[in-house]
Short mmCIF file of N, CA, C and O in Angstrom, two decimals:
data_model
loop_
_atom_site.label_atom_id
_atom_site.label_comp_id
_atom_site.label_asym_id
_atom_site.label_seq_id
_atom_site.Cartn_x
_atom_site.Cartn_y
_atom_site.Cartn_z
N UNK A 16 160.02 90.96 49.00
CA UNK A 16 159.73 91.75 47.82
C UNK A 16 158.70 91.05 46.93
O UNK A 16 157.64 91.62 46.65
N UNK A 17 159.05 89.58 46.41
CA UNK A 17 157.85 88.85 46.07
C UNK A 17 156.39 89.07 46.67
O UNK A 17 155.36 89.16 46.01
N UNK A 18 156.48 89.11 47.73
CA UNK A 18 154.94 89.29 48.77
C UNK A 18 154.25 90.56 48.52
O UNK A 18 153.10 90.86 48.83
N UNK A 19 155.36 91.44 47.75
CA UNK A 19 154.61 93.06 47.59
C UNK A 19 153.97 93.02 46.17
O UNK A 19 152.87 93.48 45.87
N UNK A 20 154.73 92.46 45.45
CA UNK A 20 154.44 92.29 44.04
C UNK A 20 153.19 91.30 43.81
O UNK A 20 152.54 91.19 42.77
N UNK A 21 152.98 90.51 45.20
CA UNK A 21 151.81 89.54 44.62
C UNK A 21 150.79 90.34 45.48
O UNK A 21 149.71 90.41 44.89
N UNK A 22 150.80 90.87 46.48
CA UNK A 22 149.37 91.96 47.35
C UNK A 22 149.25 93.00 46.14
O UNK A 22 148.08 93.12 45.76
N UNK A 23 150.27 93.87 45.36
CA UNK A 23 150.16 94.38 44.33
C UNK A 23 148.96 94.08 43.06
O UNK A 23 148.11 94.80 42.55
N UNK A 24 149.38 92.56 42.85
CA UNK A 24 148.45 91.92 41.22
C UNK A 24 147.41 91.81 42.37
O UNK A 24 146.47 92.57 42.13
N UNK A 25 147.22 91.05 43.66
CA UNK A 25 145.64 90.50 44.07
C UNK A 25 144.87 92.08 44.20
O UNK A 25 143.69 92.25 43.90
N UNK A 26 145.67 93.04 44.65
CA UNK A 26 144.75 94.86 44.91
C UNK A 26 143.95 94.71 43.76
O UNK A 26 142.77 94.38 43.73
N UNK A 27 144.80 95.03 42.65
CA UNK A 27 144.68 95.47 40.97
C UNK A 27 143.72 94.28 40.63
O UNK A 27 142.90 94.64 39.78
N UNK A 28 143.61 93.38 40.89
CA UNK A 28 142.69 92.56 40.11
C UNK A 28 141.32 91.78 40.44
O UNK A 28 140.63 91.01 39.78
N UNK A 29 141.21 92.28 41.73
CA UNK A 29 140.28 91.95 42.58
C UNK A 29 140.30 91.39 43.78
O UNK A 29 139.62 91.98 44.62
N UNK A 30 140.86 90.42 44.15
CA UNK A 30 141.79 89.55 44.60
C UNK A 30 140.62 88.78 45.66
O UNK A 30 141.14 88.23 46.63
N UNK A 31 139.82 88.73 45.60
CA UNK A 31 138.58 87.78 45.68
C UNK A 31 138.25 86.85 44.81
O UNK A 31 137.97 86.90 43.61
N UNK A 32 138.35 85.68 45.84
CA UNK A 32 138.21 84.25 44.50
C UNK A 32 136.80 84.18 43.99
O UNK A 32 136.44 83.65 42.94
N UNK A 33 135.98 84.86 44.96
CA UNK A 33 134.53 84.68 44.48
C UNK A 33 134.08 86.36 43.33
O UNK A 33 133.04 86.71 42.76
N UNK A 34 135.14 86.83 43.41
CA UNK A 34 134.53 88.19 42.47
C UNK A 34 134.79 87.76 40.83
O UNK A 34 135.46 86.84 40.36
N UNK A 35 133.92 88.91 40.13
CA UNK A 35 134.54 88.96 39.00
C UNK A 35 135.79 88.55 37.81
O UNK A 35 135.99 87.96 36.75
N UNK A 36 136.49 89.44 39.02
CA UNK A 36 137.86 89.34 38.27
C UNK A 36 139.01 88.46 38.96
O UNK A 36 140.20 88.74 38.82
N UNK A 37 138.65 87.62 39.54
CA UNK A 37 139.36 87.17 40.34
C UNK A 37 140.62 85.55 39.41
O UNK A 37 141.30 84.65 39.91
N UNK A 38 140.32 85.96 37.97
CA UNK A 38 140.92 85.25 37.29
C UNK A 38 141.70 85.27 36.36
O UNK A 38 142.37 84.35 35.87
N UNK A 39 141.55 87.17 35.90
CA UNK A 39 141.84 88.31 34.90
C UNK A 39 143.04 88.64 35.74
O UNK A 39 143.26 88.63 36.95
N UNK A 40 143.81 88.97 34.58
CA UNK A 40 144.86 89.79 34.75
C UNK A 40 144.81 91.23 35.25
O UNK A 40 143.70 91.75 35.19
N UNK A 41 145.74 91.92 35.71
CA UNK A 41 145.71 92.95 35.80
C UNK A 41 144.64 94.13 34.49
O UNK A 41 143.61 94.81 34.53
N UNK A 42 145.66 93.80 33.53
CA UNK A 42 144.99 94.38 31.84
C UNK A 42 143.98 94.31 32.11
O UNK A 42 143.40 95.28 32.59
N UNK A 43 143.14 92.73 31.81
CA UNK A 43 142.02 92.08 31.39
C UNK A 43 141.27 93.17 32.20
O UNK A 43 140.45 93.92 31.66
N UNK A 44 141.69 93.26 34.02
CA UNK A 44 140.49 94.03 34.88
C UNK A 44 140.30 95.14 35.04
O UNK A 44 139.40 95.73 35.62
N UNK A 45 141.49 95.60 34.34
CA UNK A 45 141.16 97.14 33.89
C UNK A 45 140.26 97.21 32.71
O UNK A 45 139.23 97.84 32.96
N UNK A 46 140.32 96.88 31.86
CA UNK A 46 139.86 96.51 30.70
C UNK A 46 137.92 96.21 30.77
O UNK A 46 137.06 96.68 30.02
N UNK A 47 137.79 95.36 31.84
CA UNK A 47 136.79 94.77 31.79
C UNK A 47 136.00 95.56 32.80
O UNK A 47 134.82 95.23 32.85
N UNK A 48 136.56 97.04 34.04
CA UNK A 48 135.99 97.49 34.36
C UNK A 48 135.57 98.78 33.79
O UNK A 48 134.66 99.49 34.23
N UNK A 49 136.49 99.06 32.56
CA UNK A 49 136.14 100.22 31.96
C UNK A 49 135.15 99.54 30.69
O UNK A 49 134.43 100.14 29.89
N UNK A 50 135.39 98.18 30.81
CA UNK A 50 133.85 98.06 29.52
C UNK A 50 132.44 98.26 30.47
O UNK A 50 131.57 98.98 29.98
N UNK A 51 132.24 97.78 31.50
CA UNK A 51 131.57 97.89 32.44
C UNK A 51 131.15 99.69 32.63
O UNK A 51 130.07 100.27 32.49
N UNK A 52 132.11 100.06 32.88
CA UNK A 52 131.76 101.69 32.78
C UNK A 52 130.69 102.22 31.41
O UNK A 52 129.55 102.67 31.41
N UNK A 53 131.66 101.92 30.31
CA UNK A 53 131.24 102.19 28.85
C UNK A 53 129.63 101.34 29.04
O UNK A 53 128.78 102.08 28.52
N UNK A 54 129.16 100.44 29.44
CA UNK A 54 128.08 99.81 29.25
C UNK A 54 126.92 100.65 30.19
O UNK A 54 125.74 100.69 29.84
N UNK A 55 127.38 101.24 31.31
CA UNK A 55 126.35 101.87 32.27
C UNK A 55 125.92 100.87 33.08
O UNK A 55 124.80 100.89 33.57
N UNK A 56 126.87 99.81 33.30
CA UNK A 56 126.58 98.72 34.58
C UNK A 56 127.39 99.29 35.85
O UNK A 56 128.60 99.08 35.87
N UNK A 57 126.86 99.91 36.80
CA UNK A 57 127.56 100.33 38.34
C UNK A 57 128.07 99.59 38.54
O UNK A 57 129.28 99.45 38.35
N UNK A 58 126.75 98.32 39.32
CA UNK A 58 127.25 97.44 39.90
C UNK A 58 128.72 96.78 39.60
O UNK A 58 129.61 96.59 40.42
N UNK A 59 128.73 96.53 38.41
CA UNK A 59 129.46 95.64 37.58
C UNK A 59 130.76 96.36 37.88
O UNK A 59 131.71 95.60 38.07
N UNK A 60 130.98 97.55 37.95
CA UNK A 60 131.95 98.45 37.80
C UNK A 60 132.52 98.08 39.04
O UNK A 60 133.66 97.61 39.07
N UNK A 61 131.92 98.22 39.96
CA UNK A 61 132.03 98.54 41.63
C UNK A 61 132.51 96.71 41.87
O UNK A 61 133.42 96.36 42.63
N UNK A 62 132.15 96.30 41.50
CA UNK A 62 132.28 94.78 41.93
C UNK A 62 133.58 94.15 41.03
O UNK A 62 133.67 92.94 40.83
N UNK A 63 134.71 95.25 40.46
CA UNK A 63 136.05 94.94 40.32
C UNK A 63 136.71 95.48 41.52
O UNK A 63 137.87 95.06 41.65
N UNK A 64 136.33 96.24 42.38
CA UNK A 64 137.58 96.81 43.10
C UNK A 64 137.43 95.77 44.74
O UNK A 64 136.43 95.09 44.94
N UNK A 65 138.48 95.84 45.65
CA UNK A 65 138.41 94.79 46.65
C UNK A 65 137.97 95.85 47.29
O UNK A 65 136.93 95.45 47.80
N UNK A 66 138.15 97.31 47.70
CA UNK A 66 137.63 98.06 49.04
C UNK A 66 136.57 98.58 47.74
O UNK A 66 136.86 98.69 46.55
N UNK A 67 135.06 98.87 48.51
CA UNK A 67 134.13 99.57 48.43
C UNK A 67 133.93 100.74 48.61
O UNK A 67 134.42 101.21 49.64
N UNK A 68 133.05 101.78 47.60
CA UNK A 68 133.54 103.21 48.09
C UNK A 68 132.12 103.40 49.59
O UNK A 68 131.03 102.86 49.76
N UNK A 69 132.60 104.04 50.08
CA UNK A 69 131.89 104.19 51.28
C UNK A 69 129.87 104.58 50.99
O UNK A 69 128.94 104.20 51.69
N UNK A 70 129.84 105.41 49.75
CA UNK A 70 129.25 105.96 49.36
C UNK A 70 129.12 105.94 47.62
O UNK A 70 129.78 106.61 46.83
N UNK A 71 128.00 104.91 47.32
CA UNK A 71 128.03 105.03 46.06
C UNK A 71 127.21 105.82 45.27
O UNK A 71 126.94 105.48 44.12
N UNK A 72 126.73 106.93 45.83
CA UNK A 72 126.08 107.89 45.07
C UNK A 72 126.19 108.53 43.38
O UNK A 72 125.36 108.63 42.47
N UNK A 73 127.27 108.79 43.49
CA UNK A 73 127.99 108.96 42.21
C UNK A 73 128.77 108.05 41.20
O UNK A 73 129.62 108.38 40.37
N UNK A 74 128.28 106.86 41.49
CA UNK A 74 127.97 105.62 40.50
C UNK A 74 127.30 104.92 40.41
O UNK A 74 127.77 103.79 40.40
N UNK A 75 126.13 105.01 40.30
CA UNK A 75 124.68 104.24 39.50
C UNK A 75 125.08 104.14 38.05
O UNK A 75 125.90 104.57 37.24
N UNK A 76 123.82 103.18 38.21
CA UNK A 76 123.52 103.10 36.60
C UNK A 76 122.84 104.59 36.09
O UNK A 76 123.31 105.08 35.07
N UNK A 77 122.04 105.12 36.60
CA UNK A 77 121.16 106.69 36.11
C UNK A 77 122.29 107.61 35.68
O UNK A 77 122.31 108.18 34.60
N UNK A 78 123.41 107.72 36.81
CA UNK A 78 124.54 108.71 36.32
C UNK A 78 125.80 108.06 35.39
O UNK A 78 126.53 108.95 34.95
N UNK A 79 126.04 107.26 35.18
CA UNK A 79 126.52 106.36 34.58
C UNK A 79 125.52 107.18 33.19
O UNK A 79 125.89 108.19 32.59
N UNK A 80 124.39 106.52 32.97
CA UNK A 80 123.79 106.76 31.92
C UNK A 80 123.43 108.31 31.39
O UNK A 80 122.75 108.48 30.38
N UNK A 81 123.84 109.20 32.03
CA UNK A 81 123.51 110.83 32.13
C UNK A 81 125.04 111.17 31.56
O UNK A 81 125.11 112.15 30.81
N UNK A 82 126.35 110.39 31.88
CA UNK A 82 127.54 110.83 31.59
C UNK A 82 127.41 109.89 30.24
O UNK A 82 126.85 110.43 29.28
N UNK A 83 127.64 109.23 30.15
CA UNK A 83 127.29 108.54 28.53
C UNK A 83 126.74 108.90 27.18
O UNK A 83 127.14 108.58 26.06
N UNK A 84 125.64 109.67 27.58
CA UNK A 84 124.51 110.95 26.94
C UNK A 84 125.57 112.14 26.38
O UNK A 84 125.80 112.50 25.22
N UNK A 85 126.20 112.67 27.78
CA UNK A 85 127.18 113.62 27.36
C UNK A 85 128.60 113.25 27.02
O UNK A 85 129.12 114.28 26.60
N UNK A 86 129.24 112.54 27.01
CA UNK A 86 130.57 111.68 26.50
C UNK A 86 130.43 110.74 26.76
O UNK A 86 130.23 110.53 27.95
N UNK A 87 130.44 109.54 25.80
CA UNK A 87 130.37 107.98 25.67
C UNK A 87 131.62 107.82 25.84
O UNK A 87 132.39 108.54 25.20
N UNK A 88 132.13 106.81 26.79
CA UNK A 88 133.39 106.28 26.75
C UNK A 88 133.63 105.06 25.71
O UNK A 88 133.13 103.94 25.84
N UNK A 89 134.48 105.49 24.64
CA UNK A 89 134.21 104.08 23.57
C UNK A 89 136.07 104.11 23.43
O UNK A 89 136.73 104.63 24.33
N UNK A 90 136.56 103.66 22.53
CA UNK A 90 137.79 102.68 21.70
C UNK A 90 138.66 102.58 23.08
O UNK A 90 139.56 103.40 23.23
N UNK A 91 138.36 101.43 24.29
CA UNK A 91 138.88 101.47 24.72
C UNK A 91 140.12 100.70 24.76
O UNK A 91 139.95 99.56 24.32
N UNK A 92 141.32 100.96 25.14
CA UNK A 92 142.42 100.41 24.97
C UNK A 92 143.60 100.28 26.10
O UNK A 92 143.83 101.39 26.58
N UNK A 93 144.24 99.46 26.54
CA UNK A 93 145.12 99.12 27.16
C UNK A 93 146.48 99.04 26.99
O UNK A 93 147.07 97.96 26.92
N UNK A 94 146.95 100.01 26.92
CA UNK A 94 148.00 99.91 26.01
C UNK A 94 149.53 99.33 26.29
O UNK A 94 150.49 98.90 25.65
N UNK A 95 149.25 99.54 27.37
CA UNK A 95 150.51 98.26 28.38
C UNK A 95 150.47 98.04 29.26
O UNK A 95 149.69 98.80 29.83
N UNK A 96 151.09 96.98 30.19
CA UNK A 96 151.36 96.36 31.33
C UNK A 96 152.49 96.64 31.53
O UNK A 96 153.42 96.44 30.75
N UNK A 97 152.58 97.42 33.20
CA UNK A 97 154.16 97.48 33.90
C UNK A 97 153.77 96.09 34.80
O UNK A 97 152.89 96.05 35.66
N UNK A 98 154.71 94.91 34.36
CA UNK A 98 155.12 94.24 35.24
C UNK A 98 155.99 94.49 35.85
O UNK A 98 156.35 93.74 36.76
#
């Protein structure tokens, strides 16, 4: 059961020692991929999750920045952790 709960936090948080988030909490990498969103950094976005989407068409920076134009994602908040 321990072993599910820790493949669980490494999914959720990157679980690559060489990524991003690979030092952040669960929160923190939610947190830090939706500031990433809010900023119009793709890459940045894409480079929290461990599987890649097959097809990143519909996350650039251009559409990123076209959805921003029309709703800015701002007060973002985290409002709890299920451990």
């Amino acid at each position: 059961m321990v072993l599910v709960g820790v493949i669980t936090i490494v999914s959720i948080s990157g679980g690559d020692s060489d990524g991003p988030s690979s030092d952040l909490s669960a929160k923190d990498t939610a947190k830090a991929y939706l500031d990433a969103l809010s900023s119009g950094d793709a890459a940045k976005a894409l480079s929290f999750g461990n599987a890649q989407p097959s097809n990143t068409d519909l996350l650039t920076d251009e559409i990123l920045r076209k959805q921003l134009d029309t709703m800015p994602i701002s007060n973002i908040r985290i409002l709890d952790e299920d451990k």
